Tab-separated table of C-alpha atoms in Angstrom:
chain	number	residue	atom	x	y	z
X	1	MET	CA	1.762	11.396	33.333
X	2	GLU	CA	-0.533	7.847	32.609
X	3	ILE	CA	-3.388	9.844	32.688
X	4	HIS	CA	-2.398	12.360	29.877
X	5	ARG	CA	-1.263	9.257	27.911
X	6	ALA	CA	-4.437	7.525	28.464
X	7	TYR	CA	-6.462	10.880	27.542
X	8	ARG	CA	-4.258	10.937	24.692
X	9	ARG	CA	-5.147	7.226	23.582
X	10	LEU	CA	-9.076	7.529	23.894
X	11	ALA	CA	-9.196	10.892	22.360
X	12	PHE	CA	-7.220	10.042	19.171
X	13	GLU	CA	-9.592	6.675	18.842
X	14	SER	CA	-12.478	8.594	19.348
X	15	HIS	CA	-11.882	11.503	17.206
X	16	PRO	CA	-14.628	12.782	14.743
X	17	ASP	CA	-12.241	13.198	11.738
X	18	ARG	CA	-11.493	9.307	11.968
X	19	HIS	CA	-15.251	8.584	12.031
X	20	GLY	CA	-16.653	10.744	9.137
X	21	GLY	CA	-18.120	13.240	11.467
X	22	GLN	CA	-20.435	10.925	13.159
X	23	ILE	CA	-22.616	12.618	16.069
X	24	GLU	CA	-22.050	9.732	18.567
X	25	MET	CA	-18.310	10.143	18.103
X	26	GLU	CA	-18.411	13.813	18.533
X	27	VAL	CA	-20.226	13.320	21.887
X	28	LYS	CA	-17.891	10.746	22.934
X	29	PHE	CA	-14.729	12.748	22.125
X	30	LYS	CA	-16.433	15.898	24.180
X	31	GLU	CA	-17.425	13.941	26.864
X	32	ILE	CA	-13.647	12.413	27.016
X	33	SER	CA	-12.372	15.768	26.854
X	34	GLU	CA	-14.356	17.197	29.759
X	35	ALA	CA	-13.527	14.408	32.260
X	36	TYR	CA	-9.944	15.005	30.952
X	37	LYS	CA	-10.066	18.560	31.990
X	38	ILE	CA	-11.720	17.617	35.392
X	39	LEU	CA	-8.967	15.167	36.351
X	40	VAL	CA	-5.922	17.813	35.399
X	41	ALA	CA	-7.756	20.316	37.320
X	42	SER	CA	-8.008	18.165	40.500
X	43	PHE	CA	-4.398	17.010	39.919
X	44	SER	CA	-2.811	20.450	39.341
X	45	GLY	CA	-3.170	21.737	42.621
X	46	GLU	CA	-1.392	18.605	44.258
X	47	GLU	CA	1.845	19.210	45.784
X	48	GLY	CA	4.314	17.100	43.988
X	49	ALA	CA	2.331	16.218	40.823
X	50	ASP	CA	4.596	15.755	38.240
X	51	PHE	CA	3.396	15.937	34.682
X	52	SER	CA	6.561	16.111	32.692
X	53	GLU	CA	7.577	13.957	29.659
X	54	ILE	CA	10.271	11.279	29.031
X	55	PRO	CA	11.156	10.495	25.777
X	56	GLU	CA	8.506	8.255	23.902
X	57	ARG	CA	8.923	6.229	20.876
X	58	GLY	CA	6.277	7.404	18.092
X	59	ARG	CA	3.856	4.626	17.307
X	60	ASP	CA	3.783	2.456	13.947
X	61	ILE	CA	1.466	3.236	11.353
X	62	GLN	CA	0.110	1.127	8.363
X	63	HIS	CA	-1.160	1.790	4.976
X	64	ASP	CA	-2.722	-0.410	2.116
X	65	ILE	CA	-1.205	1.056	-1.177
X	66	GLN	CA	-1.874	-0.097	-4.636
X	67	VAL	CA	1.152	-0.625	-7.108
X	68	ASP	CA	1.555	-1.294	-10.880
X	69	PHE	CA	1.650	-5.092	-11.976
X	70	LEU	CA	4.925	-4.842	-13.648
X	71	ASP	CA	6.442	-2.015	-10.909
X	72	ALA	CA	5.392	-5.255	-8.377
X	73	ALA	CA	7.326	-7.938	-10.498
X	74	ALA	CA	10.208	-5.730	-11.267
X	75	GLY	CA	10.611	-3.963	-7.501
X	76	GLY	CA	12.257	-1.083	-7.026
X	77	GLU	CA	12.467	2.323	-5.299
X	78	MET	CA	8.874	3.928	-5.358
X	79	ASN	CA	7.006	6.906	-3.642
X	80	VAL	CA	3.694	7.023	-2.152
X	81	GLU	CA	1.638	10.164	-0.501
X	82	ILE	CA	0.684	9.261	3.002
X	83	THR	CA	-0.940	11.134	5.917
X	84	ARG	CA	1.373	11.138	8.756
X	85	PRO	CA	1.024	11.992	12.438
X	86	TYR	CA	3.226	14.584	14.057
X	87	SER	CA	3.575	15.435	17.985
X	88	CYS	CA	1.493	18.508	18.254
X	89	LEU	CA	3.699	21.349	19.145
X	90	GLU	CA	1.156	23.445	21.163
X	91	CYS	CA	0.553	20.710	23.581
X	92	GLU	CA	3.975	20.093	24.076
X	93	GLU	CA	3.910	23.888	24.925
X	94	MET	CA	1.150	23.915	27.039
X	95	GLU	CA	2.703	20.737	29.209
X	96	ASN	CA	6.058	22.850	29.453
X	97	GLY	CA	3.962	25.362	31.696
X	98	GLU	CA	0.822	26.762	30.320
X	99	ASN	CA	-2.314	26.132	32.469
X	100	LYS	CA	-4.255	24.987	29.291
X	101	PRO	CA	-5.615	21.554	29.577
X	102	VAL	CA	-6.885	20.855	26.292
X	103	CYS	CA	-5.283	22.053	23.110
X	104	ALA	CA	-7.241	24.207	20.049
X	105	SER	CA	-5.027	22.802	17.272
X	106	CYS	CA	-5.384	19.117	17.855
X	107	GLY	CA	-8.446	19.089	20.143
X	108	GLY	CA	-6.472	17.088	22.777
X	109	ILE	CA	-5.319	14.060	20.900
X	110	GLY	CA	-1.928	15.335	20.914
X	111	GLU	CA	-1.164	14.756	17.043
X	112	VAL	CA	-1.538	16.756	14.017
X	113	PHE	CA	-1.838	15.286	10.508
X	114	LYS	CA	0.078	16.141	7.306
X	115	LYS	CA	0.073	14.817	3.836
X	116	VAL	CA	3.819	13.613	2.803
X	117	ASN	CA	5.428	11.827	0.143
X	118	VAL	CA	7.427	8.984	1.349
X	119	GLU	CA	10.488	6.945	-0.544
X	120	PHE	CA	10.503	3.043	-0.246
X	121	LEU	CA	11.848	-0.088	-1.581
X	122	ILE	CA	10.227	-3.048	-2.729
X	123	PRO	CA	11.675	-6.458	-3.366
X	124	SER	CA	11.163	-7.808	-6.863
X	125	GLY	CA	8.005	-10.687	-7.204
X	126	ILE	CA	6.221	-9.106	-3.898
X	127	GLU	CA	3.015	-10.714	-3.237
X	128	ALA	CA	-0.204	-8.958	-2.661
X	129	GLY	CA	-0.895	-8.521	1.037
X	130	GLU	CA	2.925	-8.360	1.501
X	131	THR	CA	3.842	-5.908	3.781
X	132	VAL	CA	7.441	-3.633	3.335
X	133	GLN	CA	8.720	-1.825	6.520
X	134	VAL	CA	9.997	1.681	6.144
X	135	PRO	CA	11.992	2.760	9.495
X	136	GLY	CA	11.228	5.987	10.971
X	137	GLU	CA	8.624	6.982	8.845
X	138	GLY	CA	5.662	6.436	11.503
X	139	ALA	CA	4.231	8.833	13.813
X	140	SER	CA	6.919	11.188	15.351
X	141	GLY	CA	8.086	10.582	18.750
X	142	ARG	CA	7.478	13.047	21.852
X	143	ALA	CA	10.152	14.732	24.143
X	144	GLY	CA	12.836	13.846	21.862
X	145	GLY	CA	12.023	10.169	21.123
X	146	ARG	CA	12.227	8.471	17.634
X	147	SER	CA	9.636	8.064	15.226
X	148	GLY	CA	7.889	4.977	14.722
X	149	ASP	CA	8.234	3.024	11.515
X	150	LEU	CA	5.645	2.962	8.638
X	151	PHE	CA	4.053	-0.148	7.561
X	152	LEU	CA	2.758	-0.621	3.438
X	153	LYS	CA	0.853	-3.304	2.585
X	154	VAL	CA	1.384	-3.828	-1.106
X	155	PHE	CA	-1.504	-4.961	-3.404
X	156	PRO	CA	-0.500	-4.990	-7.184
X	157	ALA	CA	-2.836	-3.861	-9.739
X	158	ARG	CA	-4.392	-6.413	-12.175
X	159	HIS	CA	-2.595	-6.132	-15.859
X	160	PRO	CA	-5.104	-6.358	-19.063
X	161	ALA	CA	-2.941	-8.850	-20.742
X	162	LEU	CA	-0.817	-10.859	-17.843
X	163	GLU	CA	-1.882	-13.030	-15.176
X	164	ARG	CA	-0.045	-13.871	-12.225
X	165	ARG	CA	-0.140	-17.370	-10.618
X	166	GLY	CA	2.774	-17.841	-7.806
X	167	LEU	CA	5.935	-17.305	-9.925
X	168	ASN	CA	4.727	-18.144	-13.153
X	169	VAL	CA	2.958	-15.426	-15.337
X	170	HIS	CA	0.136	-16.434	-17.938
X	171	SER	CA	-1.025	-14.773	-21.045
X	172	GLU	CA	-2.674	-15.624	-24.220
X	173	VAL	CA	-1.638	-14.536	-28.198
X	174	ARG	CA	-3.561	-14.441	-31.126
X	175	VAL	CA	-2.197	-15.360	-34.151
X	176	PRO	CA	-3.488	-15.881	-37.852
X	177	ALA	CA	-4.252	-19.045	-39.332
X	178	PHE	CA	-1.071	-19.218	-41.792
X	179	ARG	CA	0.957	-19.218	-38.249
X	180	LEU	CA	-0.636	-22.166	-36.992
X	181	ILE	CA	-0.334	-24.113	-40.224
X	182	ASN	CA	3.106	-22.965	-41.070
X	183	GLY	CA	4.595	-22.600	-37.482
X	184	GLY	CA	7.180	-20.356	-37.076
X	185	THR	CA	8.190	-17.409	-34.423
X	186	VAL	CA	5.496	-15.372	-32.196
X	187	ARG	CA	6.335	-12.658	-30.355
X	188	VAL	CA	5.281	-12.509	-26.763
X	189	PHE	CA	5.147	-9.565	-23.868
X	190	THR	CA	6.499	-10.478	-20.302
X	191	VAL	CA	7.143	-9.041	-17.097
X	192	GLN	CA	10.975	-8.996	-18.360
X	193	GLY	CA	10.233	-7.437	-21.724
X	194	GLY	CA	9.670	-8.889	-25.207
X	195	ALA	CA	10.389	-12.671	-25.737
X	196	HIS	CA	9.942	-14.950	-28.468
X	197	VAL	CA	8.344	-18.586	-28.890
X	198	GLU	CA	8.655	-20.881	-31.701
X	199	ILE	CA	5.396	-22.645	-32.560
X	200	SER	CA	5.593	-25.857	-34.735
X	201	PRO	CA	3.679	-26.460	-37.693
X	202	LYS	CA	-0.047	-27.427	-37.589
X	203	THR	CA	-0.127	-25.988	-34.021
X	204	THR	CA	-3.911	-26.660	-32.352
X	205	PRO	CA	-5.402	-23.396	-31.307
X	206	GLY	CA	-5.028	-23.296	-27.477
X	207	ARG	CA	-1.987	-24.954	-26.857
X	208	THR	CA	0.313	-23.553	-24.268
X	209	PHE	CA	4.117	-22.906	-24.650
X	210	ARG	CA	6.400	-22.416	-21.806
X	211	LEU	CA	9.022	-19.517	-21.657
X	212	LYS	CA	11.440	-20.993	-18.935
X	213	GLY	CA	12.994	-18.527	-16.612
X	214	TRP	CA	10.601	-15.461	-18.291
X	215	GLY	CA	8.404	-15.309	-15.122
X	216	ILE	CA	8.490	-13.430	-12.022
X	217	ARG	CA	12.049	-13.290	-10.486
X	218	ARG	CA	12.040	-13.493	-6.399
X	219	ILE	CA	14.770	-13.910	-3.627
X	220	GLU	CA	13.240	-16.869	-0.959
X	221	GLY	CA	15.566	-18.177	1.696
X	222	GLY	CA	18.496	-16.060	0.442
X	223	ARG	CA	18.297	-17.492	-3.048
X	224	SER	CA	17.263	-15.825	-6.295
X	225	ILE	CA	14.254	-18.089	-8.166
X	226	THR	CA	12.357	-17.292	-11.243
X	227	GLY	CA	9.220	-18.716	-12.485
X	228	ASP	CA	7.811	-19.098	-16.288
X	229	HIS	CA	5.782	-17.487	-18.640
X	230	LEU	CA	3.216	-19.506	-20.022
X	231	VAL	CA	1.444	-18.419	-23.060
X	232	ARG	CA	-1.739	-19.807	-24.947
X	233	ILE	CA	-1.851	-19.605	-28.573
X	234	LEU	CA	-5.154	-18.777	-29.778
X	235	LYS	CA	-6.505	-18.000	-33.479
X	236	MET	CA	-6.789	-14.610	-34.834
X	237	PRO	CA	-10.837	-13.851	-35.667
X	238	ASP	CA	-11.205	-14.122	-39.287
X	239	LYS	CA	-11.489	-10.848	-41.360
X	240	PRO	CA	-15.214	-9.629	-41.511
X	241	PRO	CA	-16.680	-9.659	-45.215
X	242	PRO	CA	-16.140	-6.556	-47.139
X	243	PRO	CA	-19.150	-4.098	-47.078
X	244	PRO	CA	-21.334	-4.338	-50.111
X	245	LYS	CA	-20.196	-1.848	-52.843
X	246	ARG	CA	-22.694	0.918	-53.492
X	247	ARG	CA	-24.040	0.958	-56.723
């Protein structure tokens, strides 16, 4: 059965659908298929040749996904649509008796592809490039073998107002001139919701205030740690002069 496994691997790697229909890959795929037909024909008449399958675990697959900035900070259950490979049943039927070397459904690669929705959990505070493993959601197994696993490489999207630096989150808030002069309470948007910071009178524009414990939460080394939120206070632009009155 080693010949068949080697053929499936080579056919999968060179299948034109995986290479945008490149002509050279179509030629290579046809050459591999023809070579496989010749080998199968030569072995099919050999007495005692055994092409039976043993249970084989499906291969692992990986996908890159983008998640919302706030979802990545909070963690939780999510879902994503992926293209998942399944064992080609027609191929398995042919291997169990039909004298047909190449499957018409999958071109002989032994797999067909279907779009599926997969639910998964991401931990709070996941960083760009970290991977989430979803057991049993990879390629399906053969001959009763279990499915492989799905590995999702996560990339949080950019946020228009928040910037992550490690476990800390940075933002800017513009306030009117009287608030800088008199001081008072300023509302701040954080990954954990709305918060308030007290600014002192005569605050200089550009000063940064720290809201301790309002940053990214994450489990590291079996314990929960939380970053801070740092907000930079800026002066709100002066109002433009009113338009001239019409005479």
